[in-house]
mmCIF file of C-alpha atoms in Angstrom:
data_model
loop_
_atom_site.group_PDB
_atom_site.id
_atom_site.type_symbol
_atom_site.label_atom_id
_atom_site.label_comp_id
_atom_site.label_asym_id
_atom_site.label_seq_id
_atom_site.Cartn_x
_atom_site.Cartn_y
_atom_site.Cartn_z
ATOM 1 C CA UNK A 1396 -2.505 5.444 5.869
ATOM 2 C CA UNK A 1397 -0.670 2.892 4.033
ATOM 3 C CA UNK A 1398 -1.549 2.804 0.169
ATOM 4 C CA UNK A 1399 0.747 1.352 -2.857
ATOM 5 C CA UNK A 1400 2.837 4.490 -2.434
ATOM 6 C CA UNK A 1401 3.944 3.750 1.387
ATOM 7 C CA UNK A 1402 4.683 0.239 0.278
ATOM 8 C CA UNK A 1403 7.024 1.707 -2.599
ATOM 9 C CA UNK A 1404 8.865 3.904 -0.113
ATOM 10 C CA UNK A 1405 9.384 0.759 2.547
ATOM 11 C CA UNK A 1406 10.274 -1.251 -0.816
ATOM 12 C CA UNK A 1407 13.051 1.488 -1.693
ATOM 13 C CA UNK A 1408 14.720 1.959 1.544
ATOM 14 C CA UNK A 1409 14.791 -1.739 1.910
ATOM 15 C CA UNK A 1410 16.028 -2.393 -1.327
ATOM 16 C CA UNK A 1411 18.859 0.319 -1.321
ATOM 17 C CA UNK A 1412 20.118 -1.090 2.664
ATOM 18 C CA UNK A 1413 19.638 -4.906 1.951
ATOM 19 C CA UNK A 1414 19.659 -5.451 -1.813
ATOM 20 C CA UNK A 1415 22.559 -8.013 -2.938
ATOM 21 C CA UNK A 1416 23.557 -8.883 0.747
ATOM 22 C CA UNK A 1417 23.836 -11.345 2.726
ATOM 23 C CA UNK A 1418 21.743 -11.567 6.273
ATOM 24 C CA UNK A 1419 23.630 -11.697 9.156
ATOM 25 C CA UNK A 1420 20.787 -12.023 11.430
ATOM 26 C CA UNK A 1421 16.985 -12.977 10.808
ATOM 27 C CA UNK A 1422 14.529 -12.910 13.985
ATOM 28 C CA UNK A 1423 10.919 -13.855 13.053
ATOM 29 C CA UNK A 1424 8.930 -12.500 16.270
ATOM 30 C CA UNK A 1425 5.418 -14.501 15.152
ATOM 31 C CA UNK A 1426 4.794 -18.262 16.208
ATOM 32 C CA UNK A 1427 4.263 -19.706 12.764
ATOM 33 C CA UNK A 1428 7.986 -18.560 12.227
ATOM 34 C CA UNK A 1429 9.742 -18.381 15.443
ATOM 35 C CA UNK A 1430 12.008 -21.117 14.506
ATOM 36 C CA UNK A 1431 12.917 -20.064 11.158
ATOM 37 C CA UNK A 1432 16.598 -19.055 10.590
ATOM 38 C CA UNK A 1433 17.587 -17.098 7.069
ATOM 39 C CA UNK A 1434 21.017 -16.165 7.901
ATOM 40 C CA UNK A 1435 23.715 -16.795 5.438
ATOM 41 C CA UNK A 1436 20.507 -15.916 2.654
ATOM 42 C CA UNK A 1437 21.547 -13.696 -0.270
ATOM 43 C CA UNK A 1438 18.704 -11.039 -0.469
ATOM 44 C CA UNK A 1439 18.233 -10.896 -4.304
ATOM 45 C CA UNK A 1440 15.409 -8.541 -4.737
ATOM 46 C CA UNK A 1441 12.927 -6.144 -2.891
ATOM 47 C CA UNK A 1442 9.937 -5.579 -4.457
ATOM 48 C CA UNK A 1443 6.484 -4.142 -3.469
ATOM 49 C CA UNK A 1444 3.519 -5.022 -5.937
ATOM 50 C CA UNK A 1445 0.365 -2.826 -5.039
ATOM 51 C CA UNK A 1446 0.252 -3.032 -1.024
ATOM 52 C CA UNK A 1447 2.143 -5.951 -1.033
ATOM 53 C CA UNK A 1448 6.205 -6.324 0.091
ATOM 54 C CA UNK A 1449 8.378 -8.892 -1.064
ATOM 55 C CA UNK A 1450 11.764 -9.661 -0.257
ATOM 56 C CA UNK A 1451 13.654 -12.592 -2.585
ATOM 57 C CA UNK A 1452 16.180 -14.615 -0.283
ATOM 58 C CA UNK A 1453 18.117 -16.854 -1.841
ATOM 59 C CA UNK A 1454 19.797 -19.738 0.374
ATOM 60 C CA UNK A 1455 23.371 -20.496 1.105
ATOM 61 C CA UNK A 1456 25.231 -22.637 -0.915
ATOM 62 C CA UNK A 1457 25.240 -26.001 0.500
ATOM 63 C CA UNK A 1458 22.256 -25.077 2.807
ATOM 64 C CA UNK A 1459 19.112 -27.876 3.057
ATOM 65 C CA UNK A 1460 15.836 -26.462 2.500
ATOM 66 C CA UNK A 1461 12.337 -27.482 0.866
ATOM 67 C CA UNK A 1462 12.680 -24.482 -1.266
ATOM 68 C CA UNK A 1463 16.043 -24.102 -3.150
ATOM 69 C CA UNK A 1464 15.207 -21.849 -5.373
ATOM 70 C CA UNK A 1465 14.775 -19.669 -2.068
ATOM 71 C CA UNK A 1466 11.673 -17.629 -0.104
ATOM 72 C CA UNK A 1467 10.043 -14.591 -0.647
ATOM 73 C CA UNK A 1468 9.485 -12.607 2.663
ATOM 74 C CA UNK A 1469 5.699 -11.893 2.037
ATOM 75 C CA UNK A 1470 4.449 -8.702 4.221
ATOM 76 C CA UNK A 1471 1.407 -6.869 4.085
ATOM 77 C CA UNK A 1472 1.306 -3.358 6.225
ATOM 78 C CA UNK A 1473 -2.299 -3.266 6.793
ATOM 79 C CA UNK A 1474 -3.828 -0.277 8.809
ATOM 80 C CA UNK A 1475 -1.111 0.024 11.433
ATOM 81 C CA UNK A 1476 2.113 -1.994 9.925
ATOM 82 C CA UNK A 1477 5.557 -0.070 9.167
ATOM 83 C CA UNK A 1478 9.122 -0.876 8.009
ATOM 84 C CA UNK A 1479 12.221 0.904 9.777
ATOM 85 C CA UNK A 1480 15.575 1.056 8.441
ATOM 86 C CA UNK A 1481 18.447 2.131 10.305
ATOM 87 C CA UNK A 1482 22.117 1.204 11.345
ATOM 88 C CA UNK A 1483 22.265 -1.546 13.722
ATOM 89 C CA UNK A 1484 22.854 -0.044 17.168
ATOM 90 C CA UNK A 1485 20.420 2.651 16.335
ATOM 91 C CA UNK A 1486 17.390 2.637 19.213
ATOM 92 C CA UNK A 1487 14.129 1.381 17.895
ATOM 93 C CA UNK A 1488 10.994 4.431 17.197
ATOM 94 C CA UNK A 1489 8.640 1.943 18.321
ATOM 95 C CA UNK A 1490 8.662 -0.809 21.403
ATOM 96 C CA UNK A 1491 10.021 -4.083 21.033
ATOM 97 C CA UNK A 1492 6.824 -6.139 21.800
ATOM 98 C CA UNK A 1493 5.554 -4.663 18.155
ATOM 99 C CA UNK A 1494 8.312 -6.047 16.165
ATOM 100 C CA UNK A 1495 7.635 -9.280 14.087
ATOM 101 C CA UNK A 1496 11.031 -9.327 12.395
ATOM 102 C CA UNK A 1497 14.479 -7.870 12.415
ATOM 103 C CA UNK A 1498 16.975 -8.452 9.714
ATOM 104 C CA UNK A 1499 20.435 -7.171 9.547
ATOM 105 C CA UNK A 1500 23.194 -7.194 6.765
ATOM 106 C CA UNK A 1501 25.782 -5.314 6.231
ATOM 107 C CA UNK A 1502 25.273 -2.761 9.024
ATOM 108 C CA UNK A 1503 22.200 -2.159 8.523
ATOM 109 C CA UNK A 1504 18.909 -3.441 10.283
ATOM 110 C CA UNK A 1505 15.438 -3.492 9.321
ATOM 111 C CA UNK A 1506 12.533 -3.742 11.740
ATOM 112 C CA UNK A 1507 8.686 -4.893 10.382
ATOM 113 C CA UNK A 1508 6.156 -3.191 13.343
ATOM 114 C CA UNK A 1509 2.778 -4.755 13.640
ATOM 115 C CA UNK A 1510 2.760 -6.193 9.883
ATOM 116 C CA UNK A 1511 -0.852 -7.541 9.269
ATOM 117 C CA UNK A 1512 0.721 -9.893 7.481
ATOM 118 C CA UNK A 1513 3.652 -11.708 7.860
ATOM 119 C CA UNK A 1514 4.598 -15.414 5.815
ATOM 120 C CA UNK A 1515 7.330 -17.034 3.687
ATOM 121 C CA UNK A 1516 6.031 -18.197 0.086
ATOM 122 C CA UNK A 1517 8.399 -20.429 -2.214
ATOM 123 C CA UNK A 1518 10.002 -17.354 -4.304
ATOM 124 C CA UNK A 1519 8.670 -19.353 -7.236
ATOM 125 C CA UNK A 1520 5.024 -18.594 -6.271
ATOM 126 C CA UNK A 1521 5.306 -15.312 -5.293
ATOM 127 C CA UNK A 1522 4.354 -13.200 -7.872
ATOM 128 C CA UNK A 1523 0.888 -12.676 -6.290
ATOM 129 C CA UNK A 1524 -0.225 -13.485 -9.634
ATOM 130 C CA UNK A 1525 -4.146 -12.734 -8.019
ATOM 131 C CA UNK A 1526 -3.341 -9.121 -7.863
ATOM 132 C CA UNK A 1527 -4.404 -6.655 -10.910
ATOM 133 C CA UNK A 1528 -2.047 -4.497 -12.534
ATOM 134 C CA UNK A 1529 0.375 -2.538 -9.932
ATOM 135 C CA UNK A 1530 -0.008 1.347 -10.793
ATOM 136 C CA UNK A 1531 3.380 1.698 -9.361
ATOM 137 C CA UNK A 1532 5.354 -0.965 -11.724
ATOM 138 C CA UNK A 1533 7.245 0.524 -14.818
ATOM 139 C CA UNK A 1534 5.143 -1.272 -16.844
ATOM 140 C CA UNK A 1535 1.659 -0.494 -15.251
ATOM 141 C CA UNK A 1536 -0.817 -1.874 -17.924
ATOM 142 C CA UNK A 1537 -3.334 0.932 -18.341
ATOM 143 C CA UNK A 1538 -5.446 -1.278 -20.236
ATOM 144 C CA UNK A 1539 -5.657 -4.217 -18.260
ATOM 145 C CA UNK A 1540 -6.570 -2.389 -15.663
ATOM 146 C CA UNK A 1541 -9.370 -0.901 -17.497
ATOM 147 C CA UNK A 1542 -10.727 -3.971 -19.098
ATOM 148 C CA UNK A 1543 -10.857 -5.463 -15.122
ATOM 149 C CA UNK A 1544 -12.649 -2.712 -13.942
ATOM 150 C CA UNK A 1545 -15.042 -2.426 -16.395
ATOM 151 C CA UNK A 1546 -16.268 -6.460 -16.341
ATOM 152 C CA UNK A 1547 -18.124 -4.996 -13.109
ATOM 153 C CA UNK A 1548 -20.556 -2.762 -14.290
ATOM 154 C CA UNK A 1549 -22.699 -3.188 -11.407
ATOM 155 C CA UNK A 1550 -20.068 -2.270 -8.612
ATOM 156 C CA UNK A 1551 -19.933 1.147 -7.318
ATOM 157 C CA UNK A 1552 -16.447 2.596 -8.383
ATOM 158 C CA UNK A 1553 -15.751 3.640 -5.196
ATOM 159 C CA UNK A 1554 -15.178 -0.595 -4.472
ATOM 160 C CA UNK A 1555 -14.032 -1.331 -7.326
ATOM 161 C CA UNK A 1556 -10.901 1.431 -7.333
ATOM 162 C CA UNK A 1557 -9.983 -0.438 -3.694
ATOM 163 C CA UNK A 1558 -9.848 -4.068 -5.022
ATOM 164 C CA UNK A 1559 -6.730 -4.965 -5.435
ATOM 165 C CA UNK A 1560 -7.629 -7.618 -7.943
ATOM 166 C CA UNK A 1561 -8.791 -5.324 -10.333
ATOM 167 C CA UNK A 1562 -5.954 -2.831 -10.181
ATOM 168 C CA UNK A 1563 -3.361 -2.820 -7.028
ATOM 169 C CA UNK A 1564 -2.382 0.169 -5.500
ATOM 170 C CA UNK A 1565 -5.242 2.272 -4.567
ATOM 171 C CA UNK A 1566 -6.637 2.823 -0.642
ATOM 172 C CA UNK A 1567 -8.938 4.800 0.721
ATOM 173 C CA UNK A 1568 -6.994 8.400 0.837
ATOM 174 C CA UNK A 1569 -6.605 7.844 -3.578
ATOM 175 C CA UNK A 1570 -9.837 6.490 -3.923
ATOM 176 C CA UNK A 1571 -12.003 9.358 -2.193
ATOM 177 C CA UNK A 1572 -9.156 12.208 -4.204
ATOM 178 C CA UNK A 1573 -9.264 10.736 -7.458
ATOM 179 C CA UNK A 1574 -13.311 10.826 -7.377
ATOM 180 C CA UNK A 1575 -12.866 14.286 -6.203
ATOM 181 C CA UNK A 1576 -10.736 15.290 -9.318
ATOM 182 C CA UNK A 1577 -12.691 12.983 -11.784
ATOM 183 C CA UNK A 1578 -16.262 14.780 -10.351
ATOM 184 C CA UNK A 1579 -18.090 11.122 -9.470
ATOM 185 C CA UNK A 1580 -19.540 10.521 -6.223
ATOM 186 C CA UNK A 1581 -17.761 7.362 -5.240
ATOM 187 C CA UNK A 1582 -21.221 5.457 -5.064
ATOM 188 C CA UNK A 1583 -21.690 6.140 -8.968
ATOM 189 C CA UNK A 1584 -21.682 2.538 -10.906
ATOM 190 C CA UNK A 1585 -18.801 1.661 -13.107
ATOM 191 C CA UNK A 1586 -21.207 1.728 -16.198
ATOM 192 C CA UNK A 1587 -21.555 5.106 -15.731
ATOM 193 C CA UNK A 1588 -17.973 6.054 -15.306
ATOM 194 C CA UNK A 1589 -15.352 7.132 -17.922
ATOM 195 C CA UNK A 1590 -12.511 4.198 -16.611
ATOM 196 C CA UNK A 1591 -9.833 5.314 -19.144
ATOM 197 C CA UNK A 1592 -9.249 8.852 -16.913
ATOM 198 C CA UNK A 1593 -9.717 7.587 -14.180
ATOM 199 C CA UNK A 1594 -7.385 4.750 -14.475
ATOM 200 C CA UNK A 1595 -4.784 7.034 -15.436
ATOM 201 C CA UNK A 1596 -5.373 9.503 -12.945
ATOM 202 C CA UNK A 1597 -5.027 7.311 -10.094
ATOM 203 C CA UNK A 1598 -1.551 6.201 -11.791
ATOM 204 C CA UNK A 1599 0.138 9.798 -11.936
ATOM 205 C CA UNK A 1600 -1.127 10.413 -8.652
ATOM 206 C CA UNK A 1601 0.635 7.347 -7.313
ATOM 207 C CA UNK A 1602 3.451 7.987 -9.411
ATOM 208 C CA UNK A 1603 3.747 11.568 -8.473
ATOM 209 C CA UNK A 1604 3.868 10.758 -4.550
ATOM 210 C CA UNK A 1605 5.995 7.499 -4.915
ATOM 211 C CA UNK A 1606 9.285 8.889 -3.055
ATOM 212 C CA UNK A 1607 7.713 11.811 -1.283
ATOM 213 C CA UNK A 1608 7.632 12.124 2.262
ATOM 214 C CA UNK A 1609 4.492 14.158 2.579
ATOM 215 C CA UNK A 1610 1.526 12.545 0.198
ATOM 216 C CA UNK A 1611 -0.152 15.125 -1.885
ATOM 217 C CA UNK A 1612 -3.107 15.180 -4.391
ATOM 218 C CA UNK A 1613 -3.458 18.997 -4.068
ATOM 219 C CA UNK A 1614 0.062 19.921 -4.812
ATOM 220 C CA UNK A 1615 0.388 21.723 -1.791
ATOM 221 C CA UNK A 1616 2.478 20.246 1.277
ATOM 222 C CA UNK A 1617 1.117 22.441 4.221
ATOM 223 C CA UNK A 1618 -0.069 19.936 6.752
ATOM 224 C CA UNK A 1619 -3.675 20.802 6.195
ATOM 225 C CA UNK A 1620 -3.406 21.412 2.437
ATOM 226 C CA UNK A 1621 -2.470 18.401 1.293
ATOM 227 C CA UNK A 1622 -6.229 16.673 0.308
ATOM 228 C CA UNK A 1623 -9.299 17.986 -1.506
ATOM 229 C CA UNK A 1624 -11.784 15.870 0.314
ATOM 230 C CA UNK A 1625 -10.107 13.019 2.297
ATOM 231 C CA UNK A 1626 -10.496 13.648 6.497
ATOM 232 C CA UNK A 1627 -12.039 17.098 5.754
ATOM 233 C CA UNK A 1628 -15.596 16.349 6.879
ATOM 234 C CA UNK A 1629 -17.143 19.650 7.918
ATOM 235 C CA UNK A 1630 -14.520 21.547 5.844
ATOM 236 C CA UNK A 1631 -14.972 23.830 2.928
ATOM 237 C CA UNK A 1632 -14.946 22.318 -0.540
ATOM 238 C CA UNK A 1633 -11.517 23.954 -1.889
ATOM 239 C CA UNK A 1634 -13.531 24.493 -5.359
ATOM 240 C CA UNK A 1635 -16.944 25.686 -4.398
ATOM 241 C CA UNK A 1636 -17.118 26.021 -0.637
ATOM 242 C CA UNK A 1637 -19.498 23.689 -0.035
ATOM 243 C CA UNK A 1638 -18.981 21.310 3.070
ATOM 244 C CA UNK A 1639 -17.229 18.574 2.974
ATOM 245 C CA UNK A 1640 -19.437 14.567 3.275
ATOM 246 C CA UNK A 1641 -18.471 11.540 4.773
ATOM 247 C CA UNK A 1642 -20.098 8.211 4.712
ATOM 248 C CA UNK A 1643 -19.253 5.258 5.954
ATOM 249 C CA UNK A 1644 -19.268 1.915 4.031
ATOM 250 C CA UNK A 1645 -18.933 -1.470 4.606
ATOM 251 C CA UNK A 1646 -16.019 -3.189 2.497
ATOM 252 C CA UNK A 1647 -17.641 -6.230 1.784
ATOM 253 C CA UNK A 1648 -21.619 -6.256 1.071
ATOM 254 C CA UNK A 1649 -21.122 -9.813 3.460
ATOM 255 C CA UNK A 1650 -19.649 -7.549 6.055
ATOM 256 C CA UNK A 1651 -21.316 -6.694 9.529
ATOM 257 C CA UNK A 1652 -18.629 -4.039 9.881
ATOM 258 C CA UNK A 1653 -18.863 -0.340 8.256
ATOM 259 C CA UNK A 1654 -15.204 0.574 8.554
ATOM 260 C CA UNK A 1655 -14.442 2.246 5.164
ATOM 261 C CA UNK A 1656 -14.959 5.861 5.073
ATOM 262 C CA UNK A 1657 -15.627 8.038 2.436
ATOM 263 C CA UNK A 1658 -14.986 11.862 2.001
ATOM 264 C CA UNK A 1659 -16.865 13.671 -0.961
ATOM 265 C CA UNK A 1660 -18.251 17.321 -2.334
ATOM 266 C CA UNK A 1661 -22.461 17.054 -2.655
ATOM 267 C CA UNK A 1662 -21.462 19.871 -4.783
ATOM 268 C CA UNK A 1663 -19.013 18.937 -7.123
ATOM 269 C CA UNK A 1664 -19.015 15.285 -7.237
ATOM 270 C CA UNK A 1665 -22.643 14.313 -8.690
#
């Protein structure tokens, strides 16, 4: 499931293939861009900021274009989007009809499959300035992060950890672990929550699984050992032995659809 860690990973492999080059090829498989042409762009940063992906271009010398100061290649993975990196030549993992865009430089080619999102902002506005502090950025502020989270008293912390305004970074898979480790039910109200720990424990989490292949919150990298709680409904608590919960929640109290699930201890989480 894509959380600000995935994002990280796509960000790094991007960065290290097409950072500092200049596209060869650009092919924007969505209508809104279809006619869009980057080539000739110098790709002057990669960056990911919570669940977000951004890559700076930079155009030509001598090129026309409403933005001179360049575009930001704005992606969001959503539940089913993923960025491959490969040499060009090398056949595609997924079919064609899911690609939205292909880039090349430099002998390399990236492919974006079934982004949820998928738009060019003027590289001046994209900081995503809306977003709260990213837990994966060098200089995560801790505090900030608190201080947004804790002007909603009300919430249930369970929400609160997965909006991205508040603090960017966290899905589903961190939220349900790091309520696991911190002993709240996720339905517990902010008020009643200790932030500070919590805050920080979602960080070294995130930090800890940043680069690694297999996501862990348990330490352990055996295929079914990786989670305390998260898609182990029915399962022994790996504390007290008590079954694993799940609920399912709705992410927006406007919202007709209950498609956020959430793994928990009776036991250990109160």
């Amino acid at each position: 499931m894509p959380e600000g860690d995935t994002v990280y990973q796509a960000a790094d492999r991007l960065r290290r293939a097409f950072d500092q080059t200049t596209l060869e090829r650009t092919d924007f498989r969505i209508p809104s861009l279809a006619t869009t042409d980057l080539r000739g762009g110098h790709v002057a940063a990669v960056r990911s900021r919570g669940k977000h992906l951004l890559i700076d271009v930079v155009p030509a010398l001598g090129t026309a274009t409403s933005a001179p100061d360049g575009v930001s290649i704005h992606s969001h993975l959503k539940m089913e989007g993923v960025w491959h990196v490969h040499r060009v030549g090398t056949r595609w993992r997924k079919p064609a009809f899911q690609a939205r865009i292909v880039l090349q430089a430099n002998g390399y080619e990236a492919v974006g499959f079934e982004l949820g999102i998928l738009e060019l902002l003027p590289r001046a506005a994209a900081d995503l300035d809306y977003l709260g502090p990213d837990l994966l950025s060098d200089d995560f502020d801790a505090a900030r992060a608190v201080a947004n989270i804790g002007a909603h008293p009300d919430a249930k912390i369970g929400e609160a950890l997965l909006d991205q305004r508040l603090m960017a970074g966290v899905g589903n898979v961190y939220r349900c672990e790091a309520c696991f480790l911190r002993g709240i039910r996720p339905d517990r109200l902010v008020a009643d929550v200790d932030v500070p720990p919590l805050v920080d424990l979602c960080r070294r989490m995130l930090w800890a699984n940043r680069l690694r292949t297999a996501r862990t919150t348990t330490g352990r990298t055996g295929h079914n050992a990786r989670t305390w709680v998260y898609g182990r409904i029915g399962q022994p608590c790996r504390r007290c032995g008590t079954l694993i919960a799940r609920e399912f929640w709705r992410d927006r109290p406007d919202s007709t659809r209950e498609d956020r699930v959430v793994y928990y201890c009776p036991r250990c989480q109160t």
